[in-house]
mmCIF file of C-alpha atoms in Angstrom:
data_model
loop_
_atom_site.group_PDB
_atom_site.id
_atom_site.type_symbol
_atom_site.label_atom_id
_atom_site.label_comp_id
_atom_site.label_asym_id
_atom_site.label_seq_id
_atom_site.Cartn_x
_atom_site.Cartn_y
_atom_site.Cartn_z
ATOM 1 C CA UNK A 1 16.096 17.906 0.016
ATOM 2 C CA UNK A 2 18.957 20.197 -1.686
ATOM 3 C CA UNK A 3 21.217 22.849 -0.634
ATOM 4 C CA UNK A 4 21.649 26.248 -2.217
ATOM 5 C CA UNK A 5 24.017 28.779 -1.051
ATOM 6 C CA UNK A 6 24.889 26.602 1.788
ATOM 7 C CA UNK A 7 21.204 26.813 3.037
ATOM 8 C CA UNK A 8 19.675 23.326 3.124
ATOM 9 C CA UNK A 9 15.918 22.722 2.271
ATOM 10 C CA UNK A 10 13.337 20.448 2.496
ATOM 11 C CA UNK A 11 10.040 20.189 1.218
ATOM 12 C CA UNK A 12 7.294 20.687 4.010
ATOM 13 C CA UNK A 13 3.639 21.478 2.445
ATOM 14 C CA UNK A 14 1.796 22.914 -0.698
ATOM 15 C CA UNK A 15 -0.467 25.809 0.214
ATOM 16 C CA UNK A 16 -2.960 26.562 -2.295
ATOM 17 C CA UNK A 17 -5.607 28.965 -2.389
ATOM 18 C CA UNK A 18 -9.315 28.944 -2.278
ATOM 19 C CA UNK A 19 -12.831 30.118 -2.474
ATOM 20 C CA UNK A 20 -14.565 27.512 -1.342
ATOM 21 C CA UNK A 21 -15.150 26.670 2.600
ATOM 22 C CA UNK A 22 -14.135 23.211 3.827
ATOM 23 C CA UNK A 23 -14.709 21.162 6.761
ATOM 24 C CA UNK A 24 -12.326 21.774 10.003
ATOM 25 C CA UNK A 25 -11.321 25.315 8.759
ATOM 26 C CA UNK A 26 -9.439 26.963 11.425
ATOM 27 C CA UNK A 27 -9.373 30.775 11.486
ATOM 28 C CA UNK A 28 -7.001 33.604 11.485
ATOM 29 C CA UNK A 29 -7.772 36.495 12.689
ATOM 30 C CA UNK A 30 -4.412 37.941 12.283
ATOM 31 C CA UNK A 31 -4.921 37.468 8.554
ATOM 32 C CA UNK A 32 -8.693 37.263 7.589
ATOM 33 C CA UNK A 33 -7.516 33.563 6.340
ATOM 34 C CA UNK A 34 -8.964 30.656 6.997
ATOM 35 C CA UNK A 35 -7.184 27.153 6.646
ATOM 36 C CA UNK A 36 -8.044 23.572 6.374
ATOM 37 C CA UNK A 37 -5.694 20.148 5.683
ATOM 38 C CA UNK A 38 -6.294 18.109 3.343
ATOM 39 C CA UNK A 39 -7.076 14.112 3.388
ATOM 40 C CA UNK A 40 -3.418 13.769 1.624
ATOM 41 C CA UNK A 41 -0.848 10.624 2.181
ATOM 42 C CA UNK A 42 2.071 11.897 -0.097
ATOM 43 C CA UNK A 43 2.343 15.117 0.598
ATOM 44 C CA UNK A 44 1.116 17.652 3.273
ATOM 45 C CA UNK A 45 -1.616 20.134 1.461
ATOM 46 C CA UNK A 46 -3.171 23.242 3.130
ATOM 47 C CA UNK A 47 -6.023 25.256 1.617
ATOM 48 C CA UNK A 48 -5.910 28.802 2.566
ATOM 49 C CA UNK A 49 -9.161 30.675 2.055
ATOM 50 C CA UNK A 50 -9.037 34.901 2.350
ATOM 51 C CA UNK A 51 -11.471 37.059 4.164
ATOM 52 C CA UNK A 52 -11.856 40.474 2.518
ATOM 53 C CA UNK A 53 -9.688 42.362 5.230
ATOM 54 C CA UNK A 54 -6.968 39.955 4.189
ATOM 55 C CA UNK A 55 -3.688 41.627 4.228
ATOM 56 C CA UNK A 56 -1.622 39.175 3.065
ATOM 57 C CA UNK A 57 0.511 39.781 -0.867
ATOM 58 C CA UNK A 58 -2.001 39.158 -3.684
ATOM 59 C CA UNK A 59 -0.161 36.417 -4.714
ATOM 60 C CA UNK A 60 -0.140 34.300 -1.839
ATOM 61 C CA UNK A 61 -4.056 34.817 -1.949
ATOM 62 C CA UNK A 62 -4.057 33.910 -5.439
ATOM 63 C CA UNK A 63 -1.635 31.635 -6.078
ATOM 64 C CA UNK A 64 -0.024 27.760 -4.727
ATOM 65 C CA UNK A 65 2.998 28.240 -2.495
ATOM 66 C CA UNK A 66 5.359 25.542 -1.472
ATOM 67 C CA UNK A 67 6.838 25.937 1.528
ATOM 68 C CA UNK A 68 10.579 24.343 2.619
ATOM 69 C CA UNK A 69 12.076 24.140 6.143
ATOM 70 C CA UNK A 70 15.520 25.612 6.125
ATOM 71 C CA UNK A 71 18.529 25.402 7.892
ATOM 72 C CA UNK A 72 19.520 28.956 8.266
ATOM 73 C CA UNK A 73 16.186 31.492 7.576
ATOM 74 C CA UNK A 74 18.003 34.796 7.706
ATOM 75 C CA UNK A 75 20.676 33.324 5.368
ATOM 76 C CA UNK A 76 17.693 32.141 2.849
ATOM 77 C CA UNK A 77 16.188 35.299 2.958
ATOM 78 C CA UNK A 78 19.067 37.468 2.138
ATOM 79 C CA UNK A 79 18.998 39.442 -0.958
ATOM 80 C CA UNK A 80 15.213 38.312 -1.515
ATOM 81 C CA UNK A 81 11.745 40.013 -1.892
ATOM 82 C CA UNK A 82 10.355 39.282 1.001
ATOM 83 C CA UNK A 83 6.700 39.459 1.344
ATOM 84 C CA UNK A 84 5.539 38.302 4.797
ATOM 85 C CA UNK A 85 8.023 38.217 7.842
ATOM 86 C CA UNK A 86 10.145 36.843 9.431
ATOM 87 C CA UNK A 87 7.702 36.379 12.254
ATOM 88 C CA UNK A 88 6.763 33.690 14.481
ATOM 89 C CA UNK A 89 3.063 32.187 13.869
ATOM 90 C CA UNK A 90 3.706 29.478 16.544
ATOM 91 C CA UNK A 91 6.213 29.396 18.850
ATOM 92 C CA UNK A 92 9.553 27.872 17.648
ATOM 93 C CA UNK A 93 8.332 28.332 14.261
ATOM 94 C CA UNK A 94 9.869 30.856 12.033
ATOM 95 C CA UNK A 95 8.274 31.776 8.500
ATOM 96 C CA UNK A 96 8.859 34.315 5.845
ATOM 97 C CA UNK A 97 7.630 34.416 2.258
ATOM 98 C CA UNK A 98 9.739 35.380 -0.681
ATOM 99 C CA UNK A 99 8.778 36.071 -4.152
ATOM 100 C CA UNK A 100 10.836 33.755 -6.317
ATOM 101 C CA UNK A 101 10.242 33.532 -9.928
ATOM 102 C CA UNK A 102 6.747 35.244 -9.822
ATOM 103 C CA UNK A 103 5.638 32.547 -6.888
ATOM 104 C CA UNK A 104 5.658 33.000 -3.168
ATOM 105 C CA UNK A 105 7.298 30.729 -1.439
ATOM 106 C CA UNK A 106 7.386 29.487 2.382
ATOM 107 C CA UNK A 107 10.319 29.551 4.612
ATOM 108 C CA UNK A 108 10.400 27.807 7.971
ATOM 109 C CA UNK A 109 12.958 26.950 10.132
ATOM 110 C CA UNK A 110 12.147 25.269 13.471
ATOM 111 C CA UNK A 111 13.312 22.392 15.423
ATOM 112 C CA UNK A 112 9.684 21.284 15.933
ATOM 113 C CA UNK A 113 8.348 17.919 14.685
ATOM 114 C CA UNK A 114 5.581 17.523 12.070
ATOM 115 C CA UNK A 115 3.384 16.452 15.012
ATOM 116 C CA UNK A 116 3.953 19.075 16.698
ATOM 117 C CA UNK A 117 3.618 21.873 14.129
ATOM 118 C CA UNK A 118 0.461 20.673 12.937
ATOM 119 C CA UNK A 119 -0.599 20.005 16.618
ATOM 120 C CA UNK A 120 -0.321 23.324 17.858
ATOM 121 C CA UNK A 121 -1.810 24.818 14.172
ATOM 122 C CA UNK A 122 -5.035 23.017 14.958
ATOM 123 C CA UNK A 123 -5.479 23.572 18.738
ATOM 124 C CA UNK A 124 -4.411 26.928 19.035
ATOM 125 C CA UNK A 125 -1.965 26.792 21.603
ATOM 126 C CA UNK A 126 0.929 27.928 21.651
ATOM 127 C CA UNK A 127 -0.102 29.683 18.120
ATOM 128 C CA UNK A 128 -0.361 33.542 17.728
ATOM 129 C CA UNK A 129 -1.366 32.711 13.903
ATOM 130 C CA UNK A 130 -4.795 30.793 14.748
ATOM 131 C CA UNK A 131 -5.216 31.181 18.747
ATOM 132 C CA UNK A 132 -8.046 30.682 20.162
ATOM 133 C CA UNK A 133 -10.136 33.012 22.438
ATOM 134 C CA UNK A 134 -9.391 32.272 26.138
#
């Protein structure tokens, strides 16, 4: 954890992209993207594979993201290119994406748990970003 510009972060998850389909892939319609976890213990990993009607930044289709909750997301986005957002992909969880350095990188602020996030990523509810047909 570390604070910058008196915006405190902490590391949440690696995204990194692929080509290759894996087991328990949920999908994205919003986004042509599917995404599947990883069989990690130190760190959270998602792989994000793109569909061809993808509209996401070619770098975050191409290259590995981390992504850091924050304390204040408007404040960490000020004066940033941002790429994707601010929106709301499941409820009470905020993301944008800046470009920092030539890397996109993940911002998320939410009082949700880490259950609960990944919880409601994998069954769809309460999820615009990977909902499920009624």
């Amino acid at each position: 954890m570390f604070e910058r510009d008196g915006v405190t972060y902490e590391f949440h998850h690696l995204g990194i992209p692929t080509d290759q389909p894996r087991e328990g892939e949920r999908y994205s319609a919003l986004y042509d993207m599917y995404t599947s976890d990883a069989d990690s213990e130190l760190l959270h990993v998602q792989y994000h594979r793109y569909g061809p009607a993808s509209t996401l930044h070619a770098l975050m289709r191409s290259l590995p993201h981390p992504a850091f909750k924050v304390s204040d997301l408007e404040r960490a986005i000020q004066g940033k290119e941002v790429v994707l957002g601010p929106y709301e992909p499941i409820d009470d969880y905020r993301v944008a994406v800046i470009i920092d350095g030539g890397v996109p990188v993940e911002l998320i602020q939410t009082g949700l748990s880490d259950e609960e996030i990944w919880g409601r990523a994998r069954s769809g509810r309460q999820s615009s970003l990977y909902a499920r047909p009624e």
